[in-house]
Amino acid sequence: MHERIQHSGGYNPVANGPSLSLWEALTRQGMNAASEQQKATAFTAYERALTIARRLIEAPPPGRDEDCIAALVVSHQNLADLHADQGNHDDAARLLCQAHEFLIALSLNAERPATLRRIALRHSRETHVALIRHLARYELHPLIARTLDDASLALSASGPARH
């Protein structure tokens, strides 16, 4: 059974406000399309889900910080997996790096709530592992090496001074 998201009239769910339920529906649609080898449909659904996840991070619904960060990570990883399956390892690496860089930057952003920053740092472990797995499966990628180095430097610079 196919899940289809129907939009009538001029309704644009992203323009009318992102929601986790819409993100989940698009992600499910992308997964179904990918499993049925409908790559174009999967790409479209995953890209829309990523757009929603990015918007949700800007202003997470109350009490949903964890879900919004997870949605962002999953969206990047789903799209990266689809690119890798198509043999496009550069775009897959770029997406994985974007996710990791975003989480590290968010975790260090003193203007964001401490809870959101802690959640971002915790999820950066997942994106770190995804980068390492990409390297293990394919080959050394300069963007991944630079992202890992930059993240390590940023995190060590933000920590307490050592004597």
mmCIF file of C-alpha atoms in Angstrom, residues 55-162:
data_model
loop_
_atom_site.group_PDB
_atom_site.id
_atom_site.type_symbol
_atom_site.label_atom_id
_atom_site.label_comp_id
_atom_site.label_asym_id
_atom_site.label_seq_id
_atom_site.Cartn_x
_atom_site.Cartn_y
_atom_site.Cartn_z
ATOM 1 C CA ARG A 55 12.488 24.616 9.973
ATOM 2 C CA LEU A 56 11.495 22.682 13.090
ATOM 3 C CA ILE A 57 14.958 23.263 14.577
ATOM 4 C CA GLU A 58 14.499 27.021 14.208
ATOM 5 C CA ALA A 59 11.540 26.926 16.614
ATOM 6 C CA PRO A 60 10.937 23.465 18.063
ATOM 7 C CA PRO A 61 7.458 22.832 19.450
ATOM 8 C CA PRO A 62 7.483 22.932 23.268
ATOM 9 C CA GLY A 63 8.902 19.741 24.727
ATOM 10 C CA ARG A 64 9.859 18.337 21.309
ATOM 11 C CA ASP A 65 13.525 19.367 21.071
ATOM 12 C CA GLU A 66 14.689 15.740 21.061
ATOM 13 C CA ASP A 67 12.259 14.785 18.297
ATOM 14 C CA CYS A 68 13.233 17.759 16.147
ATOM 15 C CA ILE A 69 16.964 17.043 16.424
ATOM 16 C CA ALA A 70 16.336 13.360 15.668
ATOM 17 C CA ALA A 71 14.250 14.340 12.629
ATOM 18 C CA LEU A 72 17.111 16.457 11.318
ATOM 19 C CA VAL A 73 19.630 13.633 11.756
ATOM 20 C CA VAL A 74 17.348 11.000 10.216
ATOM 21 C CA SER A 75 16.520 13.270 7.271
ATOM 22 C CA HIS A 76 20.171 13.851 6.443
ATOM 23 C CA GLN A 77 20.989 10.164 6.815
ATOM 24 C CA ASN A 78 18.049 8.986 4.690
ATOM 25 C CA LEU A 79 18.984 11.333 1.882
ATOM 26 C CA ALA A 80 22.678 10.417 2.198
ATOM 27 C CA ASP A 81 21.831 6.699 2.023
ATOM 28 C CA LEU A 82 19.788 7.255 -1.113
ATOM 29 C CA HIS A 83 22.669 9.150 -2.743
ATOM 30 C CA ALA A 84 25.135 6.425 -1.726
ATOM 31 C CA ASP A 85 22.837 3.733 -3.141
ATOM 32 C CA GLN A 86 22.931 5.617 -6.450
ATOM 33 C CA GLY A 87 26.738 5.664 -6.342
ATOM 34 C CA ASN A 88 26.894 9.368 -5.528
ATOM 35 C CA HIS A 89 29.260 9.140 -2.580
ATOM 36 C CA ASP A 90 30.245 12.816 -2.732
ATOM 37 C CA ASP A 91 26.692 14.051 -2.143
ATOM 38 C CA ALA A 92 26.215 11.404 0.537
ATOM 39 C CA ALA A 93 29.363 12.631 2.298
ATOM 40 C CA ARG A 94 28.244 16.257 1.946
ATOM 41 C CA LEU A 95 24.895 15.522 3.611
ATOM 42 C CA LEU A 96 26.478 13.575 6.459
ATOM 43 C CA CYS A 97 28.954 16.408 7.005
ATOM 44 C CA GLN A 98 26.187 19.014 6.978
ATOM 45 C CA ALA A 99 24.339 17.153 9.714
ATOM 46 C CA HIS A 100 27.435 16.797 11.892
ATOM 47 C CA GLU A 101 28.543 20.398 11.381
ATOM 48 C CA PHE A 102 25.075 21.685 12.169
ATOM 49 C CA LEU A 103 24.842 19.706 15.412
ATOM 50 C CA ILE A 104 28.301 20.785 16.566
ATOM 51 C CA ALA A 105 27.515 24.436 15.799
ATOM 52 C CA LEU A 106 24.159 24.171 17.558
ATOM 53 C CA SER A 107 25.736 22.550 20.609
ATOM 54 C CA LEU A 108 28.153 25.486 20.879
ATOM 55 C CA ASN A 109 25.611 28.256 20.224
ATOM 56 C CA ALA A 110 25.146 30.042 23.557
ATOM 57 C CA GLU A 111 22.092 31.854 22.166
ATOM 58 C CA ARG A 112 20.128 28.602 21.967
ATOM 59 C CA PRO A 113 18.557 26.913 25.018
ATOM 60 C CA ALA A 114 20.901 24.682 27.018
ATOM 61 C CA THR A 115 18.589 21.684 26.645
ATOM 62 C CA LEU A 116 18.630 21.947 22.855
ATOM 63 C CA ARG A 117 22.421 22.315 22.880
ATOM 64 C CA ARG A 118 22.847 19.193 25.025
ATOM 65 C CA ILE A 119 20.548 17.203 22.750
ATOM 66 C CA ALA A 120 22.473 18.393 19.685
ATOM 67 C CA LEU A 121 25.764 17.327 21.259
ATOM 68 C CA ARG A 122 24.353 13.906 22.146
ATOM 69 C CA HIS A 123 23.054 13.365 18.604
ATOM 70 C CA SER A 124 26.400 14.475 17.169
ATOM 71 C CA ARG A 125 27.691 11.078 18.304
ATOM 72 C CA GLU A 126 25.326 9.489 15.785
ATOM 73 C CA THR A 127 26.459 11.767 12.987
ATOM 74 C CA HIS A 128 30.087 11.137 13.944
ATOM 75 C CA VAL A 129 29.511 7.383 13.644
ATOM 76 C CA ALA A 130 27.738 7.895 10.296
ATOM 77 C CA LEU A 131 30.798 9.744 8.988
ATOM 78 C CA ILE A 132 33.136 6.975 10.157
ATOM 79 C CA ARG A 133 30.893 4.317 8.584
ATOM 80 C CA HIS A 134 30.898 6.215 5.296
ATOM 81 C CA LEU A 135 34.695 6.244 5.350
ATOM 82 C CA ALA A 136 34.804 2.517 6.124
ATOM 83 C CA ARG A 137 32.364 1.592 3.352
ATOM 84 C CA TYR A 138 33.756 3.757 0.599
ATOM 85 C CA GLU A 139 37.024 5.611 0.860
ATOM 86 C CA LEU A 140 38.773 8.481 2.531
ATOM 87 C CA HIS A 141 36.823 11.601 1.668
ATOM 88 C CA PRO A 142 38.493 14.994 2.199
ATOM 89 C CA LEU A 143 35.259 16.699 3.242
ATOM 90 C CA ILE A 144 34.635 14.096 5.946
ATOM 91 C CA ALA A 145 38.224 14.332 7.198
ATOM 92 C CA ARG A 146 37.942 18.131 7.385
ATOM 93 C CA THR A 147 34.543 17.969 9.113
ATOM 94 C CA LEU A 148 35.824 15.549 11.753
ATOM 95 C CA ASP A 149 38.935 17.662 12.353
ATOM 96 C CA ASP A 150 36.938 20.898 12.561
ATOM 97 C CA ALA A 151 34.428 19.361 14.975
ATOM 98 C CA SER A 152 37.200 18.059 17.196
ATOM 99 C CA LEU A 153 38.883 21.465 17.277
ATOM 100 C CA ALA A 154 35.615 23.297 17.949
ATOM 101 C CA LEU A 155 34.667 20.992 20.793
ATOM 102 C CA SER A 156 38.113 21.046 22.394
ATOM 103 C CA ALA A 157 38.268 24.851 22.132
ATOM 104 C CA SER A 158 34.904 25.165 23.872
ATOM 105 C CA GLY A 159 35.856 22.926 26.777
ATOM 106 C CA PRO A 160 37.557 23.926 30.000
ATOM 107 C CA ALA A 161 41.162 25.056 29.760
ATOM 108 C CA ARG A 162 43.652 22.362 30.665
#
